[in-house]
XYZ file of C-alpha atoms in Angstrom:
570
model
C -101.073 45.857 -30.661
C -103.527 43.357 -29.129
C -103.394 42.476 -25.413
C -105.383 39.794 -23.602
C -105.498 38.730 -19.962
C -106.188 35.172 -18.785
C -106.781 33.833 -15.254
C -107.411 30.141 -14.616
C -109.462 31.030 -11.530
C -111.703 33.571 -13.294
C -115.388 32.954 -13.908
C -116.374 32.252 -17.509
C -117.645 34.874 -19.878
C -114.888 37.475 -19.444
C -113.899 39.793 -22.261
C -110.130 39.280 -22.003
C -109.454 42.549 -20.241
C -107.431 42.709 -17.024
C -110.666 43.498 -15.130
C -112.633 40.522 -16.543
C -110.014 38.095 -17.961
C -110.569 34.984 -20.030
C -110.125 31.666 -18.224
C -109.335 29.506 -21.266
C -107.251 29.767 -24.404
C -110.378 28.787 -26.340
C -111.667 32.331 -25.775
C -108.676 33.949 -27.472
C -109.172 35.423 -30.953
C -106.975 33.327 -33.244
C -107.249 31.248 -36.389
C -105.932 27.734 -35.714
C -103.461 29.311 -33.282
C -102.429 32.232 -35.519
C -102.676 35.644 -33.832
C -102.590 39.128 -35.260
C -99.199 40.866 -35.294
C -97.722 42.073 -31.992
C -100.055 40.191 -29.646
C -99.363 40.024 -25.892
C -100.915 37.396 -23.628
C -100.937 38.048 -19.859
C -101.535 35.086 -17.522
C -102.452 35.558 -13.835
C -99.690 34.495 -11.472
C -100.750 32.625 -8.369
C -103.891 31.141 -9.946
C -104.806 27.711 -8.560
C -106.336 26.489 -11.815
C -104.413 26.020 -15.056
C -105.402 27.742 -18.288
C -106.264 25.165 -20.988
C -104.596 25.918 -24.310
C -105.525 23.934 -27.431
C -105.009 24.714 -31.110
C -105.488 21.199 -32.354
C -101.750 20.749 -32.826
C -100.683 23.845 -34.768
C -99.396 25.823 -31.785
C -100.007 29.466 -30.827
C -97.942 31.732 -33.069
C -97.525 35.196 -34.538
C -97.660 35.828 -38.286
C -94.420 35.757 -40.209
C -92.474 38.868 -39.236
C -94.674 39.532 -36.194
C -94.270 38.933 -32.465
C -96.095 36.991 -29.761
C -95.292 38.025 -26.194
C -96.300 35.929 -23.166
C -96.068 37.341 -19.623
C -97.302 36.738 -16.101
C -99.094 39.483 -14.146
C -99.793 39.871 -10.440
C -97.884 38.118 -7.665
C -97.431 34.475 -6.751
C -96.383 31.265 -8.437
C -96.004 30.961 -12.182
C -99.332 30.576 -13.990
C -99.774 27.095 -15.493
C -100.775 26.639 -19.125
C -101.790 23.102 -20.159
C -101.575 22.179 -23.825
C -103.246 19.375 -25.756
C -101.307 20.234 -28.904
C -98.061 22.045 -29.652
C -97.061 24.935 -27.423
C -95.833 28.334 -28.698
C -94.292 28.700 -32.159
C -92.355 31.382 -34.056
C -92.391 30.417 -37.731
C -91.171 32.846 -40.381
C -88.331 35.262 -41.003
C -88.407 38.136 -38.537
C -91.054 36.575 -36.274
C -90.354 36.589 -32.531
C -91.565 34.464 -29.644
C -90.904 36.061 -26.221
C -92.119 33.917 -23.310
C -91.329 34.732 -19.678
C -92.401 33.653 -16.159
C -94.989 30.999 -17.049
C -95.242 27.190 -16.849
C -96.053 25.158 -19.946
C -97.317 21.620 -19.275
C -98.014 18.876 -21.791
C -101.460 17.449 -21.076
C -100.446 14.082 -22.502
C -100.231 14.436 -26.276
C -97.436 12.397 -27.851
C -94.248 13.631 -29.521
C -94.905 17.384 -29.271
C -92.664 20.378 -28.593
C -93.302 23.093 -26.013
C -91.366 25.944 -27.646
C -90.529 26.044 -31.338
C -88.632 28.795 -33.142
C -88.044 27.841 -36.799
C -87.843 29.114 -40.377
C -86.203 32.406 -39.365
C -88.153 32.943 -36.127
C -86.350 34.195 -33.011
C -86.814 33.181 -29.379
C -86.485 34.623 -25.914
C -87.421 32.172 -23.131
C -86.768 33.257 -19.539
C -87.724 32.055 -16.065
C -90.208 29.492 -17.349
C -90.968 25.912 -16.380
C -91.599 23.339 -19.097
C -92.754 19.904 -18.017
C -93.558 16.598 -19.659
C -92.954 17.412 -23.316
C -91.302 15.173 -25.922
C -88.941 18.035 -26.839
C -88.904 21.054 -24.562
C -87.300 23.625 -26.867
C -86.461 23.518 -30.582
C -84.859 26.663 -31.932
C -81.929 27.834 -34.007
C -82.898 30.708 -36.314
C -83.252 34.391 -35.571
C -81.804 35.493 -32.211
C -81.967 32.903 -29.414
C -81.793 33.530 -25.653
C -82.727 30.691 -23.298
C -81.999 31.474 -19.649
C -83.105 30.731 -16.077
C -85.643 28.062 -17.033
C -86.637 24.723 -15.500
C -87.035 21.989 -18.103
C -88.573 18.921 -16.465
C -88.967 15.357 -17.697
C -88.448 15.773 -21.411
C -88.716 12.480 -23.317
C -86.332 13.139 -26.214
C -84.442 16.475 -26.071
C -84.268 19.272 -23.534
C -82.862 22.015 -25.798
C -82.323 21.241 -29.474
C -80.700 23.898 -31.649
C -80.883 23.494 -35.421
C -82.544 24.984 -38.505
C -84.399 23.878 -41.605
C -82.411 23.325 -44.738
C -83.161 26.676 -46.391
C -82.614 28.925 -43.346
C -79.512 30.457 -41.815
C -78.427 28.946 -38.513
C -78.404 31.389 -35.605
C -75.043 32.650 -34.386
C -74.180 33.984 -30.931
C -77.100 32.295 -29.203
C -77.124 31.853 -25.392
C -78.242 28.923 -23.232
C -77.531 29.700 -19.586
C -78.606 29.066 -15.998
C -81.200 26.457 -16.924
C -82.025 23.308 -14.959
C -82.709 20.423 -17.339
C -83.916 17.028 -16.137
C -84.713 13.986 -18.263
C -87.814 11.840 -17.884
C -87.490 8.744 -15.688
C -89.290 6.305 -17.957
C -86.233 4.117 -18.724
C -86.670 4.894 -22.420
C -83.536 6.043 -24.183
C -83.879 9.571 -25.538
C -81.315 11.909 -27.038
C -79.434 14.795 -25.456
C -80.416 17.322 -22.772
C -78.552 20.048 -24.726
C -77.765 19.388 -28.363
C -76.547 21.879 -30.935
C -77.598 19.780 -33.890
C -76.841 19.981 -37.594
C -79.167 21.679 -40.050
C -79.641 25.007 -41.759
C -77.166 27.137 -43.672
C -73.757 28.240 -42.451
C -71.859 27.694 -39.213
C -73.376 28.311 -35.803
C -70.521 30.317 -34.368
C -70.266 32.237 -31.119
C -72.771 30.265 -29.007
C -72.437 30.369 -25.214
C -73.662 27.464 -23.058
C -73.005 28.334 -19.437
C -73.995 27.666 -15.830
C -76.622 25.060 -16.662
C -77.430 22.103 -14.386
C -78.235 18.988 -16.397
C -79.546 15.667 -15.064
C -79.327 13.364 -18.069
C -80.881 10.378 -16.329
C -78.967 7.402 -17.681
C -80.352 5.541 -19.637
C -82.812 8.234 -20.665
C -80.227 10.416 -22.457
C -77.259 9.916 -24.727
C -74.641 12.657 -24.224
C -75.053 15.426 -21.657
C -73.961 18.295 -23.948
C -73.561 17.500 -27.653
C -72.209 19.861 -30.349
C -72.367 18.753 -33.956
C -69.838 19.740 -36.593
C -71.768 22.856 -37.661
C -71.136 24.595 -34.336
C -67.683 26.112 -34.043
C -66.176 28.818 -31.859
C -68.466 27.895 -28.967
C -67.988 28.595 -25.240
C -69.063 25.902 -22.762
C -68.395 26.989 -19.204
C -69.575 26.552 -15.650
C -72.044 23.739 -16.359
C -72.781 20.779 -14.073
C -73.834 17.704 -16.047
C -74.776 14.362 -14.492
C -75.330 10.805 -15.636
C -75.511 10.358 -19.430
C -75.421 6.939 -21.024
C -72.744 8.068 -23.491
C -70.457 11.140 -23.251
C -70.570 13.966 -20.763
C -69.463 16.332 -23.553
C -69.320 15.333 -27.220
C -68.453 16.943 -30.550
C -69.754 15.780 -33.908
C -67.450 14.494 -36.647
C -66.357 16.849 -39.391
C -66.953 13.996 -41.844
C -70.379 12.608 -42.689
C -70.501 8.987 -41.635
C -70.965 6.453 -44.429
C -70.399 9.062 -47.160
C -67.315 9.367 -49.352
C -65.129 12.214 -48.096
C -62.202 12.064 -50.535
C -62.616 13.191 -54.155
C -60.082 13.320 -56.967
C -61.422 16.598 -58.320
C -63.445 19.556 -57.115
C -65.979 18.922 -59.879
C -66.531 15.397 -58.596
C -67.119 16.803 -55.098
C -69.779 19.226 -56.361
C -71.513 16.463 -58.325
C -71.537 14.007 -55.434
C -73.322 15.674 -52.545
C -76.938 16.479 -51.799
C -77.971 18.523 -48.753
C -80.369 16.767 -46.364
C -82.454 15.851 -49.462
C -83.864 19.407 -49.532
C -82.669 22.614 -51.164
C -85.327 25.247 -50.639
C -88.541 23.391 -51.355
C -87.123 21.046 -53.977
C -86.911 17.403 -52.945
C -83.834 15.771 -54.392
C -83.925 12.139 -55.504
C -82.321 9.782 -53.011
C -80.463 10.563 -49.816
C -77.342 8.404 -49.992
C -74.998 11.378 -50.412
C -76.451 13.879 -47.947
C -74.154 16.316 -46.174
C -74.764 18.936 -43.489
C -73.196 22.328 -42.876
C -69.754 22.075 -41.308
C -68.907 18.744 -42.897
C -65.644 18.544 -44.804
C -64.270 16.898 -47.921
C -60.777 16.406 -49.377
C -59.794 17.038 -52.990
C -56.572 15.219 -53.781
C -55.785 15.106 -57.532
C -56.818 18.464 -58.940
C -53.734 20.669 -58.876
C -54.360 24.063 -57.302
C -57.819 22.874 -56.179
C -56.360 20.280 -53.810
C -57.038 20.660 -50.117
C -59.701 20.626 -47.472
C -63.207 22.003 -48.159
C -65.908 22.761 -45.592
C -69.585 23.204 -46.438
C -70.578 26.660 -45.129
C -73.337 27.617 -47.625
C -76.672 26.271 -48.762
C -76.159 24.116 -51.821
C -73.197 21.712 -51.931
C -73.594 21.404 -55.712
C -72.378 25.013 -56.020
C -68.784 26.031 -55.455
C -69.869 29.164 -53.538
C -71.244 26.938 -50.774
C -67.783 25.625 -49.925
C -64.925 27.277 -48.083
C -61.661 26.010 -49.538
C -59.248 24.845 -50.554
C -57.862 25.132 -47.037
C -54.980 23.658 -45.146
C -55.662 21.978 -41.839
C -54.446 24.983 -39.846
C -57.296 27.092 -41.243
C -59.797 25.154 -39.131
C -58.063 26.278 -35.929
C -59.479 29.795 -36.207
C -62.886 28.783 -34.805
C -62.034 27.003 -31.572
C -64.401 25.760 -28.908
C -63.563 26.619 -25.287
C -64.671 24.222 -22.546
C -63.829 25.332 -19.023
C -64.906 25.153 -15.363
C -67.458 22.411 -15.990
C -68.232 19.445 -13.746
C -69.200 16.286 -15.624
C -70.143 13.483 -13.275
C -71.313 9.875 -13.544
C -71.270 9.471 -17.330
C -70.529 6.298 -19.292
C -67.721 8.229 -21.030
C -66.061 11.589 -20.421
C -65.100 14.129 -23.103
C -64.956 13.426 -26.832
C -62.988 15.862 -28.985
C -63.393 15.953 -32.776
C -62.876 19.642 -33.618
C -59.449 21.236 -34.201
C -58.213 23.754 -31.664
C -60.610 22.825 -28.839
C -59.380 24.014 -25.444
C -60.324 21.979 -22.330
C -59.333 23.863 -19.160
C -60.111 23.470 -15.450
C -62.834 20.858 -15.754
C -63.692 18.036 -13.345
C -64.690 14.863 -15.237
C -65.451 12.403 -12.467
C -67.116 9.039 -11.928
C -66.702 7.972 -15.564
C -67.770 4.323 -15.668
C -66.131 3.785 -19.106
C -69.036 1.515 -20.104
C -69.315 3.487 -23.365
C -65.897 5.108 -23.805
C -62.811 6.610 -22.199
C -62.490 9.558 -19.833
C -60.970 11.463 -22.797
C -60.942 10.610 -26.500
C -59.256 12.425 -29.385
C -60.628 11.613 -32.829
C -58.890 11.884 -36.189
C -59.475 15.641 -36.621
C -58.667 16.569 -33.022
C -55.409 18.439 -33.541
C -54.131 21.656 -32.037
C -56.074 20.689 -28.898
C -55.031 22.174 -25.539
C -55.894 20.417 -22.290
C -54.790 22.143 -19.075
C -55.540 21.856 -15.355
C -58.235 19.164 -15.471
C -59.404 16.186 -13.450
C -60.204 12.948 -15.299
C -61.374 10.154 -13.005
C -62.673 6.676 -13.883
C -64.742 4.908 -11.224
C -68.077 3.240 -10.580
C -69.931 0.690 -12.659
C -68.529 -2.590 -13.887
C -64.861 -3.475 -14.247
C -63.236 -2.049 -17.393
C -59.970 -2.619 -19.252
C -60.330 0.488 -21.436
C -57.497 2.994 -21.379
C -58.215 6.285 -19.665
C -57.250 8.208 -22.821
C -57.743 7.062 -26.428
C -55.911 8.848 -29.271
C -57.171 7.823 -32.710
C -54.862 8.025 -35.680
C -54.619 11.556 -37.049
C -56.334 12.076 -40.419
C -53.651 10.975 -42.893
C -53.987 14.053 -45.135
C -52.988 16.455 -42.365
C -49.329 17.330 -42.230
C -47.485 16.545 -38.997
C -48.898 18.799 -36.307
C -49.430 18.876 -32.554
C -52.290 16.529 -31.687
C -52.854 17.711 -28.154
C -51.015 19.507 -25.392
C -51.940 17.949 -22.053
C -50.456 19.659 -18.988
C -51.166 20.106 -15.281
C -53.838 17.435 -15.612
C -54.581 14.568 -13.265
C -55.768 11.186 -14.503
C -56.881 8.618 -11.938
C -58.493 5.219 -12.014
C -60.348 3.180 -9.405
C -59.243 -0.362 -8.663
C -61.749 -1.906 -11.097
C -60.431 0.201 -14.023
C -57.349 -1.790 -15.013
C -56.579 -0.551 -18.520
C -53.595 1.521 -19.621
C -53.432 5.285 -19.206
C -52.970 5.963 -22.948
C -54.115 3.938 -25.944
C -52.494 5.486 -29.032
C -53.781 4.011 -32.274
C -50.838 4.884 -34.529
C -47.137 5.248 -33.849
C -47.159 8.161 -36.303
C -48.887 10.284 -33.683
C -45.958 9.992 -31.268
C -44.017 13.162 -30.632
C -47.128 15.145 -31.637
C -48.793 14.383 -28.323
C -47.237 16.888 -25.905
C -47.646 15.692 -22.311
C -45.839 17.014 -19.252
C -46.431 18.110 -15.636
C -49.304 15.617 -15.465
C -50.171 13.036 -12.792
C -51.217 9.467 -13.620
C -52.684 7.820 -10.551
C -53.766 4.211 -10.018
C -54.204 2.127 -6.870
C -51.375 -0.130 -8.024
C -48.940 0.499 -10.852
C -48.931 -2.276 -13.397
C -46.209 -2.668 -15.960
C -48.354 -1.404 -18.855
C -48.647 2.376 -18.843
C -49.647 2.753 -22.518
C -50.371 0.838 -25.684
C -48.983 2.162 -28.936
C -50.463 0.593 -32.086
C -51.395 -2.359 -29.843
C -47.952 -2.803 -28.247
C -47.732 -2.491 -24.466
C -45.280 0.078 -23.093
C -44.019 0.939 -19.643
C -44.010 4.563 -18.491
C -40.311 4.869 -19.328
C -40.826 3.314 -22.755
C -43.775 5.609 -23.484
C -41.756 8.702 -22.579
C -38.906 7.681 -24.806
C -41.203 6.780 -27.724
C -43.128 10.040 -27.374
C -40.098 12.214 -27.958
C -38.982 12.508 -24.355
C -42.328 13.678 -23.028
C -43.468 13.721 -19.382
C -40.097 14.668 -17.945
C -41.935 16.369 -15.078
C -44.984 14.098 -14.883
C -45.691 11.675 -12.040
C -46.833 8.081 -12.384
C -47.558 7.158 -8.774
C -50.113 5.334 -6.706
C -53.266 7.136 -5.647
C -52.253 6.802 -2.016
C -48.890 8.433 -2.640
C -50.544 11.432 -4.314
C -52.211 12.496 -1.047
C -55.561 13.561 -2.448
C -59.079 13.300 -1.037
C -61.947 11.423 -2.703
C -62.818 14.411 -4.881
C -59.268 14.964 -6.160
C -58.434 17.939 -3.951
C -54.827 18.041 -2.806
C -54.061 17.365 0.844
C -51.202 18.778 2.875
C -47.889 17.379 1.687
C -49.134 16.180 -1.726
C -46.291 15.855 -4.257
C -48.610 17.481 -6.816
C -48.554 20.836 -5.004
C -46.498 23.312 -7.051
C -45.488 20.567 -9.507
C -47.257 22.041 -12.480
C -46.237 24.708 -14.968
C -47.560 28.117 -15.965
C -50.390 28.094 -18.465
C -49.451 29.256 -21.923
C -50.950 29.462 -25.375
C -54.567 29.451 -24.215
C -57.303 31.768 -25.428
C -57.179 35.055 -23.553
C -60.869 34.864 -22.570
C -60.292 31.852 -20.288
C -59.848 33.084 -16.702
C -56.789 31.946 -14.726
C -58.814 30.043 -12.130
C -59.451 26.432 -11.108
C -62.718 24.477 -11.275
C -64.057 26.290 -8.197
C -62.982 29.778 -9.238
C -59.847 29.986 -7.097
C -56.942 31.800 -8.774
C -54.354 29.322 -10.037
C -51.294 29.115 -7.847
C -47.734 30.050 -8.714
C -46.028 27.699 -9.135
C -49.032 25.816 -10.464
C -50.463 22.683 -8.908
C -51.359 19.587 -10.917
C -55.057 18.967 -11.414
C -58.313 20.883 -11.587
C -58.231 22.137 -8.001
C -55.711 24.506 -6.474
C -54.218 23.357 -3.193
C -55.747 25.252 -0.268
C -54.964 25.045 3.405
C -57.563 23.255 5.520
C -59.064 26.558 6.679
C -59.189 28.002 3.173
C -60.719 24.810 1.762
C -63.433 24.876 4.463
C -64.277 28.458 3.532
C -64.675 27.542 -0.134
C -66.844 24.527 0.741
C -69.152 26.764 2.808
C -69.894 29.159 -0.033
C -71.747 28.685 -3.343
C -69.620 27.527 -6.258
C -67.784 30.554 -7.606
C -66.916 31.387 -11.176
C -64.622 34.205 -12.167
C -65.314 35.389 -15.656
C -63.299 37.368 -18.087
C -65.406 39.910 -20.004
C -67.683 38.098 -22.465
C -66.008 37.836 -25.815
C -65.729 35.451 -28.705
C -62.849 32.939 -28.597
C -59.676 34.468 -29.922
C -60.788 38.054 -29.518
């Protein structure tokens, strides 16, 4: 094992020992950034001068199967490392990059990444500060742990999780307790946290928790974005501010612009390529690309009919597909989204994956410039939405509905679209659209709504539109199979709530909810702030508390009560 010490304040000519450290990365023994196996670099904490690191763009990295460990030593502030090329890289199956307690700064080179873990390499990044990079972190193979970091002024992505075409996507990765802040250059980038498509298989079991994200509209698209390859994910306790699109988004299970219905299974296998690459072979053309997690229907092939999902490496081979399935099979890997605060986005929550559970979230200040406070796409069925706040306010006037329900995919047998209970929807005076916009009358009776509150400054005659036809609240309830028998459509003033949605003394929403049921057992029975849900339940994301109890909660840090960590459904 090789160990080297570096101190930005040290005199030149050291030998890299702790007694006489190097003062520049140029003194390190490497070949275009490549170190010997199991190398550890120690950087002096509290140094006033940064350590210059330059590999000419290749990045500092271990050999395939080896490790590169980066640590601070001594006391004081994080040591600063300035790069004129790429930062640290783990490239190769079994390689590991373990970086803790340092600051990585981009010295001004364009379109580079601070931390890269690819082609089977794993990553641990803890208590670091990354500033000024195009992409702060790109990882997704091997084991991935990203926690307690400060990611400042990224230009494109904060954390991007994906993999190259020939490599297995990491499962059970963790992104937690990071502060992520977009650049303020008024240039539109992508997402602060994006679990992107790429690689082989499904990225199951990821946990994204307790992060604080400042998306910096218009610098970022969605605050937290999960593509179709990531299933069975937990998103909890995050605070996400100000994206130009969705606060939380899921990717479509169908590849846009590509045929998704085939007569026969053989036609399906002949049709698709995979990101143009399979191993190192470049396939001709890219019109029919497909990523892991995407689905296809076979409709005229006897016992082969049904839904197929790409879970392997080569879509031209039957072994790469899981199927034929029925729609209910996709409910086994459900994403859990709970105790998050999403504030000031151009749209709220977008659901495209079956079985997603949205519980005890506060989605506030949605301008609806880009979309609704809540949108269910064509594969969003078996969805459960309990004890949330959805609030539209700020920005320009909007006539969008608060909730949009797209027509259910026509090949799915009649099934529950979404259960929405104990949830409060409210609109500011400049948000004059309906509460629900339901694209197809066929979805009626499969949208289960009750014990909810629909609040507007004044109650117009149109509560919902169904296939374009305006409906009153009474007409909507009758058309939707007698739903909302215990829901309240009242003015905001009559609801007796404060500006944040908390219930005031005498509110008719106190005790007007119903007991949670059917949710994943790992979701704790608490509200947005961690208070135990009341019995009988209140409507909305916040439990009613007396004035004294509310003051005590406000005076303490935001609490989160966790069930033991476990995968959804376990």
